[in-house]
């Protein structure tokens, strides 16, 4: 598994290899080299704050070490990257049904939000696969009623993974109504998890707030007033600053509980993990490492840092 992760993230490894190459050139680390390292970190989308912090800590450590022995430097860099990613954050998904006081079995409801094209629908399918593999029962809800093909695409994922998809026959139906039906179906079938795909058209914060707020409220009505368990924001790792900007609008419009970072397999900018967590204040919980049904995995900070180091 580790080997596979590293293989998939082979491009991300460019970050660590670049820095380690610079730090262990054998001639001591001069100012020009620190500038180059800074540039490498910024290029990898680590973001200015984290870059400053990493540079400062790394400089101090290298000074204390008094050596540019590759193994020692690698270890210092590994520890600093790990600190930035913060392995202590709770990255578990709420994915178990609960008994309500009246005896009803309530599923854990996961709302998936994010801009079109980031891989949201694909991620719903892959997440269902992860949950089914963990012996959880799942229902999907196609509340992206805005895009004609979205419900069809989700239904296809559902059958691939072997779970039911709740959808509306009417194009342009009310997304909140589909969310409600999905939750009710989940309750009837006593499943563990209902994953709801939402529309991802870019609009202003107010529009998003209204739309996602309503989907959430109506889903919670279906849950007898119980809370939606997770709101996961899907972000495409390859879109850089532009993607961050869009992600920020979503996170301001709805309280998110975690991030799914997709397309990490296609980028050398692995620093984005640190950047999104800092910017949005919630942990990266899952990562997408390809287009296939098994290409979503829980985010593992240690494995990721090892992959970054190349
Ligand atoms: P949505 O519009 O956000 O629902 O996006 P889709 O789920 O339709 O995905 C858009 C494209 O991204 C599709 O071609 C997916 O196969 C692709 N995709 C999704 N996740 C990943 C990933 O983790 N890695 C790669 N390489 N491609 C992905």
mmCIF file of N, CA and C and ligand atoms in Angstrom, residues 115-123 126 147 153 262-265 288-291 295, ligand 1:
data_model
loop_
_atom_site.group_PDB
_atom_site.id
_atom_site.type_symbol
_atom_site.label_atom_id
_atom_site.label_comp_id
_atom_site.label_asym_id
_atom_site.label_seq_id
_atom_site.Cartn_x
_atom_site.Cartn_y
_atom_site.Cartn_z
ATOM 1 N N UNK A 115 -16.669 22.792 -6.179
ATOM 2 C CA UNK A 115 -16.872 23.284 -7.536
ATOM 3 C C UNK A 115 -16.916 22.120 -8.532
ATOM 4 N N UNK A 116 -17.749 22.264 -9.571
ATOM 5 C CA UNK A 116 -17.781 21.273 -10.651
ATOM 6 C C UNK A 116 -16.396 21.052 -11.232
ATOM 7 N N UNK A 117 -16.117 19.803 -11.532
ATOM 8 C CA UNK A 117 -14.853 19.486 -12.174
ATOM 9 C C UNK A 117 -13.758 19.110 -11.197
ATOM 10 N N UNK A 118 -14.004 19.332 -9.917
ATOM 11 C CA UNK A 118 -12.973 18.994 -8.929
ATOM 12 C C UNK A 118 -12.908 17.480 -8.683
ATOM 13 N N UNK A 119 -13.954 16.760 -9.103
ATOM 14 C CA UNK A 119 -13.979 15.314 -8.890
ATOM 15 C C UNK A 119 -14.985 14.907 -7.832
ATOM 16 N N UNK A 120 -15.969 15.753 -7.608
ATOM 17 C CA UNK A 120 -16.934 15.529 -6.525
ATOM 18 C C UNK A 120 -17.741 14.235 -6.729
ATOM 19 N N UNK A 121 -18.350 14.109 -7.895
ATOM 20 C CA UNK A 121 -19.195 12.941 -8.132
ATOM 21 C C UNK A 121 -18.376 11.652 -8.096
ATOM 22 N N UNK A 122 -17.222 11.688 -8.725
ATOM 23 C CA UNK A 122 -16.316 10.542 -8.693
ATOM 24 C C UNK A 122 -15.959 10.187 -7.249
ATOM 25 N N UNK A 123 -15.739 11.210 -6.447
ATOM 26 C CA UNK A 123 -15.360 10.983 -5.053
ATOM 27 C C UNK A 123 -16.494 10.360 -4.249
ATOM 28 N N UNK A 126 -16.314 6.732 -5.098
ATOM 29 C CA UNK A 126 -15.143 6.093 -4.484
ATOM 30 C C UNK A 126 -15.290 5.998 -2.965
ATOM 31 N N UNK A 147 -26.952 19.996 -13.110
ATOM 32 C CA UNK A 147 -26.311 19.427 -14.296
ATOM 33 C C UNK A 147 -27.088 18.197 -14.725
ATOM 34 N N UNK A 153 -24.530 10.024 -13.898
ATOM 35 C CA UNK A 153 -23.145 9.683 -13.555
ATOM 36 C C UNK A 153 -23.092 9.058 -12.154
ATOM 37 N N UNK A 262 -8.507 15.933 -4.247
ATOM 38 C CA UNK A 262 -8.461 14.997 -5.382
ATOM 39 C C UNK A 262 -7.281 15.300 -6.295
ATOM 40 N N UNK A 263 -6.995 14.345 -7.148
ATOM 41 C CA UNK A 263 -5.987 14.486 -8.217
ATOM 42 C C UNK A 263 -4.585 14.739 -7.682
ATOM 43 N N UNK A 264 -4.333 14.271 -6.477
ATOM 44 C CA UNK A 264 -2.981 14.405 -5.919
ATOM 45 C C UNK A 264 -1.983 13.602 -6.746
ATOM 46 N N UNK A 265 -2.495 12.614 -7.479
ATOM 47 C CA UNK A 265 -1.619 11.810 -8.337
ATOM 48 C C UNK A 265 -1.071 12.630 -9.502
ATOM 49 N N UNK A 288 -7.667 11.731 -3.220
ATOM 50 C CA UNK A 288 -7.898 11.015 -4.477
ATOM 51 C C UNK A 288 -6.578 10.848 -5.191
ATOM 52 N N UNK A 289 -6.300 9.599 -5.585
ATOM 53 C CA UNK A 289 -5.008 9.307 -6.207
ATOM 54 C C UNK A 289 -5.166 8.690 -7.585
ATOM 55 N N UNK A 290 -6.318 8.974 -8.238
ATOM 56 C CA UNK A 290 -6.534 8.450 -9.580
ATOM 57 C C UNK A 290 -8.014 8.394 -9.900
ATOM 58 N N UNK A 291 -8.318 7.956 -11.128
ATOM 59 C CA UNK A 291 -9.709 7.981 -11.593
ATOM 60 C C UNK A 291 -10.470 6.699 -11.285
ATOM 61 N N UNK A 295 -9.336 4.380 -5.991
ATOM 62 C CA UNK A 295 -8.309 5.416 -5.884
ATOM 63 C C UNK A 295 -8.630 6.531 -4.899
HETATM 64 P P1 LIG B 1 -17.416 16.894 -10.514
HETATM 65 O O1 LIG B 1 -17.842 17.795 -11.626
HETATM 66 O O2 LIG B 1 -16.760 17.665 -9.419
HETATM 67 O O3 LIG B 1 -18.484 15.990 -10.027
HETATM 68 O O4 LIG B 1 -16.208 16.033 -11.121
HETATM 69 P P2 LIG B 1 -16.189 14.541 -11.660
HETATM 70 O O5 LIG B 1 -16.407 13.592 -10.549
HETATM 71 O O6 LIG B 1 -17.061 14.428 -12.844
HETATM 72 O O7 LIG B 1 -14.645 14.410 -12.068
HETATM 73 C C1 LIG B 1 -14.023 15.256 -13.018
HETATM 74 C C2 LIG B 1 -12.823 14.522 -13.634
HETATM 75 O O8 LIG B 1 -11.785 14.355 -12.664
HETATM 76 C C3 LIG B 1 -13.160 13.118 -14.105
HETATM 77 O O9 LIG B 1 -12.514 12.900 -15.347
HETATM 78 C C4 LIG B 1 -12.555 12.218 -13.031
HETATM 79 O O10 LIG B 1 -12.204 10.952 -13.525
HETATM 80 C C5 LIG B 1 -11.349 13.008 -12.630
HETATM 81 N N1 LIG B 1 -10.870 12.690 -11.259
HETATM 82 C C6 LIG B 1 -11.593 12.687 -10.107
HETATM 83 N N2 LIG B 1 -10.818 12.376 -9.061
HETATM 84 C C7 LIG B 1 -9.560 12.169 -9.538
HETATM 85 C C8 LIG B 1 -8.285 11.836 -8.934
HETATM 86 O O11 LIG B 1 -8.137 11.666 -7.716
HETATM 87 N N3 LIG B 1 -7.216 11.728 -9.779
HETATM 88 C C9 LIG B 1 -7.331 11.922 -11.114
HETATM 89 N N4 LIG B 1 -6.219 11.802 -11.863
HETATM 90 N N5 LIG B 1 -8.489 12.250 -11.715
HETATM 91 C C10 LIG B 1 -9.601 12.366 -10.942
#
